[in-house]
Amino acid sequence: MNLLCICFCRICKKYPFCCYLLLLIIVGSMKGGEALKNSSEQHSAETKLNSTQVQENVQLPNNVNDTHSESISSVTTKAENTSQTHTQRRLLETADKSDDQTGSSETHESDSGAKAAATVENSEPLDEDADASFDLFRDPEDLPDEYNYDYDDYVDDRLWGDEDWKEQEHEKEEDYVSIDAHILSTPVIADIDKDGVQEMVIAVSYFFDHEYYRDSDHAKELEGIDMGKYVASSIVVFNLDTRQVKWAADLDLSTDAVNFRAHVFSSPTVVDLDGDGYLDILIGTAYGLFYVIDHRGKVRNKFPLEMAEIHAPVIAADINDDGKIEMVTTDSHGNVAAWTAEGEEIWEVHLKSLIPQRPTVGDVNGDGHTDVVVPTVSGNIYVLSGKDGSKIQPFPYRTHGRIMSPVLLLDMSKHGDNAKGLTLATTSFDGYLYLIEGSSGCADVVDIGETSYTMVLADNVDGGDDLDLIVTTMNGNVFCFSTQSPHHPLKEWRSSNQGRNNAAYQYNREGIYVKHGSRTFRDEEGKNFWIEFEIVDKYRVPYGKQAPYNVTVTLLVPGNYQGDRRIVVSGVYHQPGKQRMMLPTVPVRTTGTVVVEMIDKNGLYFSDEFSLTFHMHYYKLLKWLLLLPMLGMFGVLVILRPQEGAPLPSFSRNID
């Protein structure tokens, strides 16, 4: 209505009376339409009440290890109810509405009598701040964000039109229902089975989109199917060479009428847990189960493990400094749990607040032991000991707003400064950027006046010798803050997840980077050139190093029309330190990117990259070839110029 009035104000100066009459007519029609709409919605609500049944207990698929190679465009789920299951889990249902709002839950033992995980049994009540944090999922209109620009200056009706897309037609089968596939998280690309071909690991959620089928034309495709009864999830592995589905593993089944639905909101994590050289897939689901799947699509023994809704990716890192990989999971009830590679619980902590994003790992207070940093929706930042999960003092640090992104860890020490510990950088919904000193808990704050859902990033943006911080906001602004910390390639944090599975701080820990002399932007000629890099591994004795280190150097030259556009050289190293590799140059004038990748014995991935050019100086030679003759002629004219005062020859004609 306000937008309509703004539009009329622009023309009412010339035709005020006509505009007034037209406005009255439109307002009257709008009120009539609202009355019809309210009547229709009331009738629809009554119909839905009479037809919907609430399902209290949902069973897992008969065999969680079943795999298939069907396309991810749809999944078929048997419509007949079955009573026999290999794995059964009772959801944490609450009949009391107030209990559902606080997010508290009760744990029921399965039919097999197995003891449930401690992370689900925690019955401690939530404090007032933690309870208020769950309002995030109740009323999204409560967000206090206000935009300063004038809507009328940016309005584009095309942005508000219906999306031009259509679900695939559903297969007509007697005993099966074809469910639409949706990808709600970022896939991961890796060679999980050592066949030399990259695979794309995708977490797929299957459900009927209520907004899409609200259209009567689309609703006809369902032929009376109850959309709320079919929700499922799976892991699909896609071969990037053949462009076909390699295999798929079914995960969960549920309905829309339960607290825990079979959606997958987190990205998969791939890591080698057992040291066999093949990558395992770690995934947590909103159904409250944590899976570990091998490279063939089989669920490993003792998995899945039970928790509440898992929204954040599972992190894999050596958190207790024993030289082995541990796994850390978080859920919507504030539980943080650490697991061994075999699925044994190391420790668990209840933080009484929803945890929206994954933790980060590093030595926060500089005591030489690895810590786990956990952000919460209640605004608290917790630092937990990687050894036993105890809270590290003086944390938690409390902000005055929600924290919806992972916490960045970085070394903010200056040149010659011997300060220990790391700095925690994050944004909060109170409009501030926080830089918290890990050793003391003191913080510097920057008032940006805007909220943010994204992680603070660190990189050398302006080409100087210092480290810069990048902050993006809900208002569409990008801030760049310079720091006094000297730049180092291992201090960079260019994306929310470093590489494909690394959530740990790399500087003075583990990583690989290209030396300054090799990464300097330059032009290469000749037949070959050298790349010098350094492998960093500062794990302590007696647990040794994370060798062997599999290093791959890839030269990407899209403009090489006379040869390969991807040149790969690899090697295996058993000791950290400085190393060199030789790469061939390309015979054409073009630009290129060198990507240096390293995978340690646990399958953790590290990388660095830089750009360079080839044969760009050819045009400099051509320039001198054209310029030298002109310079020579100019010199001759200067040397042989006529002397001053010399009479010029003249000719006269006798006309007599």
XYZ file of C-alpha atoms in Angstrom:
656
model
C 0.000 0.000 0.000
C 2.861 2.377 0.830
C 4.545 1.655 -2.486
C 1.266 2.367 -4.283
C 0.972 5.723 -2.561
C 4.549 6.603 -3.523
C 3.799 5.864 -7.165
C 0.640 8.065 -7.105
C 2.500 10.921 -5.450
C 4.610 11.358 -8.565
C 1.679 12.071 -10.850
C -0.841 13.653 -8.495
C 0.637 17.099 -8.970
C -0.853 17.301 -12.469
C -4.051 15.280 -11.995
C -4.895 15.311 -8.286
C -8.637 14.698 -8.506
C -8.393 11.810 -11.011
C -5.658 10.128 -8.999
C -7.730 10.410 -5.835
C -10.721 8.667 -7.443
C -8.542 5.945 -8.948
C -6.850 5.338 -5.595
C -10.230 4.888 -3.865
C -11.283 2.328 -6.482
C -8.064 0.304 -6.085
C -8.254 0.336 -2.271
C -11.814 -0.916 -2.394
C -10.906 -3.764 -4.706
C -7.961 -4.718 -2.502
C -10.178 -4.954 0.582
C -12.619 -7.152 -1.301
C -9.790 -9.412 -2.443
C -8.490 -9.721 1.106
C -11.910 -10.809 2.328
C -12.082 -13.509 -0.338
C -8.527 -14.594 0.492
C -9.283 -14.889 4.231
C -12.346 -16.990 3.487
C -10.363 -19.277 1.196
C -7.528 -19.684 3.715
C -9.982 -20.543 6.500
C -11.583 -23.246 4.365
C -8.161 -24.638 3.402
C -7.043 -24.770 7.048
C -10.164 -26.702 8.056
C -9.610 -29.211 5.264
C -5.976 -29.700 6.231
C -6.920 -30.242 9.900
C -9.300 -33.005 8.975
C -6.824 -34.823 6.740
C -3.433 -34.557 8.490
C -2.209 -37.215 10.876
C 0.790 -36.763 13.138
C 3.331 -39.556 13.020
C 5.041 -40.066 16.359
C 7.726 -42.595 15.512
C 9.618 -42.848 12.229
C 11.712 -45.837 11.238
C 14.968 -45.863 9.371
C 15.221 -47.590 6.005
C 15.474 -51.371 6.204
C 19.142 -51.346 5.265
C 21.198 -48.204 5.578
C 23.942 -49.840 3.546
C 21.889 -50.211 0.367
C 23.400 -48.426 -2.580
C 22.218 -47.762 -6.091
C 23.276 -45.818 -9.141
C 20.125 -43.970 -10.040
C 20.047 -40.324 -11.046
C 19.742 -37.758 -8.235
C 16.780 -36.130 -9.950
C 14.447 -38.351 -7.938
C 14.423 -41.124 -5.361
C 11.816 -43.857 -5.073
C 10.468 -44.702 -1.627
C 8.250 -47.684 -0.979
C 4.764 -46.620 0.054
C 3.883 -49.725 2.052
C 4.626 -49.594 5.766
C 7.192 -52.072 7.074
C 7.679 -53.215 10.633
C 11.126 -54.845 10.448
C 14.181 -52.614 10.633
C 17.841 -53.235 11.362
C 18.227 -49.866 13.062
C 15.431 -48.101 14.911
C 15.423 -44.670 16.492
C 12.688 -42.892 18.386
C 12.545 -39.209 17.752
C 12.554 -36.716 20.578
C 8.864 -35.829 20.415
C 7.292 -33.496 22.999
C 3.576 -33.111 23.450
C 3.906 -29.915 25.443
C 4.291 -26.927 23.164
C 6.395 -25.051 25.704
C 8.874 -27.911 25.849
C 9.182 -27.830 22.079
C 9.995 -24.100 22.140
C 12.819 -24.471 24.629
C 14.376 -27.126 22.490
C 14.691 -29.589 25.392
C 14.433 -33.270 24.608
C 14.175 -36.652 26.246
C 16.046 -39.717 25.083
C 14.378 -43.075 24.529
C 16.321 -46.287 24.261
C 16.049 -48.263 21.043
C 14.437 -51.710 20.865
C 17.848 -53.367 20.876
C 18.592 -51.938 24.315
C 21.685 -50.091 23.167
C 22.698 -47.136 25.287
C 22.012 -43.805 23.581
C 24.738 -41.250 23.090
C 25.340 -38.865 25.967
C 24.817 -35.915 23.709
C 21.127 -36.761 23.400
C 20.516 -37.719 27.006
C 21.465 -34.316 28.395
C 18.369 -32.974 30.163
C 19.778 -29.766 31.615
C 17.348 -26.852 31.251
C 18.240 -23.973 28.975
C 18.861 -20.580 30.492
C 16.799 -17.573 29.424
C 19.342 -16.305 26.886
C 19.711 -19.727 25.331
C 15.941 -20.187 25.168
C 15.606 -16.842 23.426
C 18.171 -17.942 20.848
C 15.707 -20.468 19.429
C 13.426 -17.608 18.377
C 15.585 -17.475 15.275
C 13.516 -20.296 13.781
C 10.141 -19.076 15.027
C 9.644 -15.621 13.627
C 12.051 -14.490 10.910
C 10.375 -11.072 10.863
C 12.047 -10.229 14.189
C 15.386 -9.503 12.548
C 16.222 -5.852 13.234
C 17.978 -5.238 9.922
C 16.995 -1.952 8.329
C 18.220 -0.877 4.944
C 19.203 2.728 4.417
C 18.551 2.991 0.717
C 15.286 4.034 -0.914
C 13.448 0.982 -2.225
C 11.971 2.959 -5.114
C 15.465 3.688 -6.462
C 16.303 -0.011 -6.839
C 12.964 -1.676 -7.519
C 12.902 -4.097 -10.418
C 9.662 -5.981 -10.976
C 11.538 -8.817 -12.648
C 13.189 -9.701 -9.333
C 9.808 -10.449 -7.766
C 8.443 -12.629 -10.565
C 7.915 -16.376 -10.316
C 10.941 -18.525 -10.995
C 10.817 -20.159 -14.396
C 11.530 -23.759 -13.465
C 9.637 -26.998 -13.426
C 10.061 -30.236 -11.534
C 10.614 -33.379 -13.579
C 7.613 -35.551 -14.255
C 7.009 -38.199 -11.632
C 7.259 -41.833 -12.579
C 4.018 -43.763 -12.462
C 4.774 -46.900 -10.414
C 2.329 -48.920 -8.397
C 4.297 -49.417 -5.163
C 6.675 -46.440 -5.238
C 6.483 -42.667 -4.978
C 9.018 -40.535 -6.857
C 10.192 -37.645 -4.652
C 11.822 -34.444 -5.910
C 15.547 -34.056 -5.187
C 16.964 -30.896 -3.578
C 20.576 -29.961 -2.779
C 20.694 -27.814 0.378
C 24.459 -27.740 0.952
C 27.703 -27.296 -0.963
C 29.119 -30.493 -2.546
C 32.719 -31.623 -2.080
C 35.093 -32.592 -4.913
C 37.809 -35.180 -4.206
C 39.247 -38.447 -5.498
C 37.779 -40.668 -2.790
C 38.715 -44.086 -4.272
C 42.236 -43.438 -5.678
C 41.226 -44.112 -9.289
C 42.775 -40.868 -10.539
C 39.376 -39.318 -11.285
C 37.759 -36.608 -9.200
C 34.348 -37.382 -7.728
C 31.730 -34.933 -6.511
C 30.110 -35.933 -3.216
C 26.603 -34.484 -2.890
C 24.237 -34.510 0.088
C 20.715 -34.740 -1.359
C 17.408 -34.076 0.399
C 14.204 -35.472 -1.096
C 10.884 -33.775 -0.393
C 7.966 -32.057 -2.095
C 8.321 -28.282 -2.133
C 5.049 -26.933 -0.732
C 5.556 -23.545 -2.356
C 6.036 -25.103 -5.789
C 3.003 -27.392 -5.535
C 0.818 -24.612 -4.194
C 0.169 -23.837 -7.843
C -2.854 -25.846 -8.978
C -1.188 -26.720 -12.286
C 1.788 -28.244 -10.500
C -0.381 -29.928 -7.871
C -2.000 -32.041 -10.600
C 1.308 -33.858 -11.062
C 1.042 -35.400 -7.587
C -2.274 -37.140 -8.332
C -3.449 -36.959 -4.743
C -0.155 -37.806 -3.022
C 0.123 -36.442 0.525
C 3.285 -34.316 0.265
C 3.907 -34.258 4.000
C 4.451 -38.005 4.278
C 7.597 -38.267 2.188
C 10.968 -36.848 3.293
C 14.279 -38.630 2.685
C 18.013 -38.035 2.303
C 21.013 -39.700 0.689
C 24.645 -39.287 -0.343
C 25.256 -39.324 -4.102
C 28.741 -39.660 -5.630
C 29.096 -38.252 -9.145
C 31.979 -39.180 -11.476
C 33.281 -35.952 -13.015
C 35.002 -37.810 -15.868
C 32.095 -39.913 -17.132
C 29.519 -37.432 -15.784
C 27.436 -40.245 -14.352
C 26.302 -41.222 -10.872
C 28.836 -43.657 -9.430
C 26.801 -44.759 -6.440
C 24.247 -43.489 -3.948
C 23.673 -44.406 -0.300
C 20.291 -43.913 1.374
C 20.341 -42.203 4.781
C 17.072 -41.258 6.536
C 13.296 -41.409 6.044
C 10.699 -39.288 7.845
C 7.596 -37.163 7.379
C 6.891 -33.458 7.754
C 4.823 -34.082 10.901
C 7.761 -34.878 13.209
C 10.312 -32.767 15.040
C 13.329 -34.263 13.261
C 13.001 -34.348 9.480
C 15.252 -36.245 7.101
C 16.911 -33.196 5.547
C 20.644 -32.611 5.078
C 21.739 -28.994 5.593
C 25.481 -29.553 6.061
C 28.204 -30.207 3.503
C 29.972 -33.580 3.526
C 33.481 -33.875 4.954
C 35.932 -36.310 3.329
C 38.943 -37.649 5.239
C 40.908 -40.891 5.603
C 39.947 -42.214 9.041
C 41.543 -45.673 8.969
C 44.721 -44.974 6.996
C 43.852 -47.221 4.033
C 44.355 -44.398 1.530
C 40.662 -44.141 0.667
C 38.591 -41.178 1.796
C 35.603 -41.667 4.086
C 32.532 -39.430 3.943
C 31.351 -37.759 7.172
C 27.843 -36.299 7.187
C 25.335 -35.193 9.832
C 21.615 -34.929 9.119
C 18.712 -32.923 10.505
C 17.223 -36.280 11.495
C 19.829 -36.336 14.256
C 22.158 -39.025 12.913
C 25.897 -38.850 12.224
C 27.092 -41.154 9.429
C 30.532 -42.293 8.297
C 30.414 -43.860 4.818
C 33.362 -45.495 3.058
C 34.439 -44.907 -0.558
C 32.100 -47.672 -1.792
C 28.960 -46.312 -0.133
C 28.856 -48.652 2.880
C 28.104 -47.262 6.348
C 30.938 -48.116 8.739
C 30.459 -50.185 11.881
C 29.021 -48.420 14.980
C 27.484 -45.751 12.783
C 25.192 -43.859 12.599
C 25.534 -42.122 15.967
C 22.596 -40.304 17.560
C 22.363 -36.610 18.364
C 19.800 -33.862 17.947
C 19.440 -31.985 14.639
C 22.869 -31.544 13.043
C 23.035 -28.376 10.952
C 26.793 -27.731 10.867
C 29.373 -29.785 8.951
C 31.337 -32.399 10.856
C 34.954 -31.340 11.370
C 37.896 -33.738 11.257
C 41.115 -32.706 13.004
C 43.657 -33.831 15.568
C 42.132 -32.065 18.571
C 43.942 -33.922 21.384
C 47.443 -33.848 19.823
C 47.831 -37.622 19.550
C 48.652 -37.589 15.839
C 45.301 -39.157 14.905
C 42.140 -37.712 13.418
C 39.167 -37.062 15.694
C 35.679 -35.941 14.689
C 33.657 -33.140 16.295
C 29.891 -32.784 15.841
C 27.442 -30.149 17.085
C 23.653 -30.050 17.139
C 20.723 -27.685 17.582
C 20.346 -28.474 21.306
C 23.778 -27.097 22.151
C 25.613 -30.422 22.341
C 29.265 -30.674 21.260
C 30.748 -34.167 21.016
C 34.179 -35.491 20.059
C 34.549 -38.990 18.608
C 37.382 -41.304 17.687
C 37.681 -42.664 14.165
C 36.076 -45.889 15.425
C 32.978 -44.091 16.723
C 33.876 -44.065 20.434
C 32.894 -40.923 22.339
C 35.869 -38.981 23.751
C 33.933 -36.213 25.494
C 30.703 -34.251 25.231
C 29.642 -30.809 26.464
C 26.245 -29.126 26.642
C 26.365 -25.370 25.878
C 22.630 -24.623 26.278
C 22.287 -22.808 22.944
C 21.774 -23.636 19.303
C 25.056 -24.018 17.395
C 24.491 -22.747 13.829
C 27.944 -23.323 12.309
C 30.907 -25.640 12.607
C 33.675 -25.111 15.192
C 37.226 -24.072 14.322
C 40.408 -25.612 15.712
C 43.660 -24.045 16.935
C 45.840 -23.239 19.942
C 43.816 -20.260 21.185
C 45.617 -19.384 24.437
C 49.132 -20.346 23.333
C 49.651 -23.135 25.885
C 50.724 -25.623 23.220
C 47.479 -27.633 23.261
C 44.756 -27.648 20.615
C 41.424 -26.004 21.428
C 37.967 -26.096 19.819
C 36.165 -22.761 19.270
C 32.358 -22.959 19.138
C 29.987 -20.061 18.222
C 26.390 -20.022 19.498
C 23.167 -18.264 18.614
C 22.932 -16.903 22.173
C 25.977 -14.724 21.401
C 28.542 -16.666 23.438
C 31.873 -17.868 22.045
C 33.155 -20.972 23.830
C 36.721 -22.292 23.777
C 36.891 -25.978 24.733
C 39.924 -28.098 25.468
C 40.489 -30.588 22.675
C 41.664 -33.161 25.204
C 38.652 -33.369 27.536
C 36.132 -30.720 26.412
C 36.580 -28.528 29.486
C 35.961 -24.796 29.112
C 39.097 -22.695 28.708
C 39.176 -19.542 30.818
C 38.423 -16.639 30.485
C 35.895 -17.872 27.937
C 33.038 -17.879 27.086
C 33.128 -14.393 25.645
C 29.667 -12.855 25.409
C 28.530 -10.577 22.604
C 25.164 -8.830 22.522
C 23.755 -10.517 19.442
C 23.547 -13.787 17.570
C 26.656 -15.295 16.019
C 25.705 -17.029 12.782
C 29.121 -17.808 11.264
C 32.269 -19.777 12.139
C 34.895 -17.919 14.159
C 38.084 -16.942 12.314
C 41.382 -17.735 14.035
C 44.440 -15.659 13.117
C 47.797 -14.563 14.452
C 47.648 -10.783 14.993
C 51.128 -10.425 16.476
C 53.318 -7.690 14.982
C 56.909 -7.876 13.725
C 59.162 -8.891 16.601
C 56.237 -9.500 18.961
C 56.509 -12.674 21.030
C 52.851 -12.734 22.065
C 51.328 -16.201 22.359
C 47.898 -17.350 21.354
C 45.531 -16.477 18.548
C 42.944 -13.790 17.912
C 39.281 -14.703 17.418
C 37.535 -12.612 14.749
C 33.774 -12.724 14.276
C 30.713 -10.587 13.640
C 27.617 -10.456 15.804
C 24.039 -9.379 15.252
C 24.677 -6.394 17.533
C 26.432 -4.732 14.576
C 30.028 -5.086 15.795
C 33.135 -6.812 14.496
C 34.936 -8.467 17.427
C 38.686 -9.130 17.625
C 39.154 -11.162 20.822
C 42.604 -11.935 22.214
C 42.791 -15.637 22.981
C 45.219 -15.427 25.893
C 43.429 -12.697 27.880
C 39.871 -12.521 26.538
C 40.198 -8.778 25.884
C 38.568 -7.538 22.697
C 38.770 -4.713 20.189
C 35.446 -3.936 18.538
C 34.608 -2.139 15.312
C 31.136 -0.684 14.883
C 30.074 -1.645 11.360
C 26.397 -1.079 12.165
C 25.234 -4.098 10.150
C 24.562 -7.790 10.658
C 26.331 -10.646 8.918
C 25.795 -14.354 8.334
C 29.224 -14.961 6.792
C 32.624 -15.778 8.218
C 35.325 -13.109 8.434
C 38.057 -13.903 5.884
C 41.779 -13.075 5.952
C 44.054 -12.429 2.961
C 46.509 -9.944 1.477
C 44.070 -7.886 -0.573
C 45.968 -4.699 -1.483
C 49.304 -6.309 -2.333
C 51.096 -4.953 0.739
C 52.969 -6.881 3.389
C 50.164 -6.944 5.968
C 47.103 -9.112 6.524
C 43.636 -7.771 5.636
C 40.208 -8.817 6.940
C 37.130 -9.092 4.699
C 33.643 -8.649 6.195
C 30.393 -8.935 4.224
C 26.988 -7.873 5.555
C 23.280 -8.402 5.012
C 23.021 -4.876 3.581
C 25.199 -5.908 0.657
C 28.347 -4.105 1.813
C 31.892 -5.491 1.739
C 34.354 -4.079 4.280
C 38.136 -4.468 4.115
C 40.102 -3.801 7.306
C 43.894 -3.642 7.348
C 45.861 -5.031 10.287
C 49.402 -4.639 11.568
C 50.025 -8.367 11.374
C 52.596 -9.332 8.712
C 51.233 -11.406 5.864
C 52.118 -15.072 5.498
C 50.471 -17.565 3.102
C 49.565 -19.920 5.971
C 47.750 -17.091 7.782
C 45.299 -16.725 4.914
C 41.740 -17.967 5.348
C 40.164 -17.462 1.911
C 36.928 -19.403 2.362
C 34.757 -20.695 5.149
C 36.319 -24.133 4.832
C 39.997 -24.192 3.909
C 40.247 -26.642 1.040
C 37.794 -29.494 1.263
C 38.132 -30.677 4.867
C 40.421 -28.433 6.914
C 38.923 -26.460 9.816
C 42.197 -25.955 11.716
C 44.488 -22.932 11.795
C 47.537 -23.717 9.639
C 50.223 -21.206 10.663
C 52.837 -22.868 12.908
C 50.806 -26.100 12.724
C 50.569 -27.881 9.359
C 50.307 -26.801 5.746
C 52.123 -26.034 2.508
C 52.949 -22.734 0.850
C 54.931 -21.408 -2.124
C 58.050 -19.426 -1.233
C 58.135 -15.703 -1.917
C 60.649 -15.947 -4.765
C 58.455 -18.390 -6.689
C 55.080 -16.768 -6.063
C 56.191 -13.308 -7.252
C 54.284 -12.340 -10.382
C 56.626 -12.738 -13.344
C 56.922 -13.720 -17.006
C 58.422 -17.116 -17.822
C 60.351 -18.026 -20.987
C 62.440 -20.963 -22.090
C 61.530 -24.619 -21.674
C 61.172 -25.108 -17.897
C 60.884 -23.202 -14.650
C 61.231 -24.126 -10.976
C 58.683 -23.915 -8.150
C 59.988 -23.760 -4.586
C 57.606 -24.564 -1.731
C 57.804 -25.471 1.940
C 56.000 -28.214 3.844
C 55.185 -27.196 7.428
C 54.480 -29.859 10.051
C 55.048 -28.862 13.680
C 53.339 -31.720 15.491
C 55.111 -32.604 18.696
C 57.138 -35.675 19.637
C 56.445 -38.531 20.432
C 53.560 -38.594 18.001
C 55.795 -37.643 15.089
C 54.932 -36.097 11.770
C 51.964 -36.538 9.470
C 54.149 -37.944 6.670
C 54.076 -39.087 3.945
C 53.095 -35.882 2.185
C 51.621 -36.349 -1.286
C 52.292 -33.120 -3.190
C 50.743 -32.309 -6.566
C 51.665 -29.212 -8.576
C 49.196 -28.332 -11.338
C 49.771 -25.724 -14.047
C 46.459 -24.430 -15.402
C 46.809 -22.687 -18.797
C 43.377 -22.251 -20.438
C 44.961 -20.351 -23.351
C 47.359 -23.133 -24.369
C 45.861 -24.034 -27.738
C 48.991 -25.946 -28.779
C 49.088 -28.455 -25.937
C 47.642 -29.584 -22.633
C 45.737 -26.994 -20.668
C 46.374 -28.887 -17.427
C 49.939 -29.982 -16.664
C 50.385 -32.076 -13.500
C 53.597 -32.998 -11.668
C 53.469 -34.945 -8.391
C 55.819 -36.287 -5.753
C 55.878 -37.923 -2.315
C 57.942 -36.452 0.531
C 58.679 -38.014 3.912
C 60.092 -34.974 5.702
C 58.822 -31.388 6.044
C 60.911 -28.496 4.803
C 61.788 -26.720 1.561
C 61.284 -28.627 -1.681
C 61.494 -27.888 -5.423
C 59.646 -29.075 -8.514
C 60.262 -28.323 -12.188
C 57.396 -27.481 -14.535
C 57.463 -27.101 -18.331
C 56.587 -23.792 -19.927
C 53.965 -23.548 -22.657
C 54.899 -22.418 -26.196
C 52.171 -19.783 -26.512
C 51.730 -16.297 -25.136
C 49.231 -16.718 -22.300
C 48.599 -16.515 -18.569
C 48.567 -19.392 -16.109
C 47.870 -20.422 -12.529
C 50.019 -22.778 -10.477
C 48.162 -24.753 -7.785
C 50.227 -26.599 -5.152
C 48.261 -29.248 -3.218
C 49.294 -31.504 -0.337
C 47.523 -34.455 1.302
C 48.970 -35.906 4.508
C 48.632 -39.439 5.872
C 45.192 -38.648 7.342
C 43.820 -37.329 4.063
C 43.780 -33.705 5.256
C 44.027 -31.333 2.313
C 46.189 -28.179 2.066
C 46.826 -25.924 -0.926
C 48.391 -22.700 -2.174
C 48.380 -21.009 -5.576
C 49.774 -18.091 -7.572
C 49.607 -16.655 -11.102
C 52.213 -15.947 -13.781
C 52.516 -15.261 -17.534
C 54.352 -16.851 -20.455
C 56.220 -15.101 -23.311
C 54.725 -11.677 -22.672
C 58.138 -10.039 -23.433
C 57.847 -10.980 -27.084
C 56.012 -7.747 -27.739
C 58.732 -5.772 -26.006
C 61.250 -7.062 -28.577
C 58.894 -6.191 -31.410
C 58.543 -2.689 -29.997
C 62.305 -2.138 -30.093
C 62.560 -3.585 -33.599
C 60.126 -0.955 -34.801
C 61.603 1.859 -32.767
C 65.341 1.401 -33.479
C 65.230 2.350 -37.220
C 63.364 5.536 -36.382
C 65.868 6.404 -33.663
C 68.773 5.757 -36.048
C 67.354 8.011 -38.722
C 66.742 10.746 -36.184
C 70.378 10.479 -35.039
C 71.668 10.759 -38.586
C 69.605 13.890 -39.160
C 70.926 15.436 -35.966
C 74.561 14.667 -36.840
C 74.377 15.738 -40.481
C 72.177 18.764 -39.950
C 73.206 21.864 -42.108
C 75.525 24.427 -40.430
C 74.064 27.720 -39.311
C 74.642 30.687 -41.655
C 75.394 28.629 -44.739
C 73.733 30.167 -47.831
C 71.111 28.098 -49.422
C 71.331 27.561 -53.171
C 69.093 29.853 -55.209
C 68.027 29.896 -58.777
C 66.916 32.842 -60.813
C 65.450 33.068 -64.219
C 66.269 35.794 -66.673
C 62.979 36.826 -68.096
C 64.508 39.483 -70.324
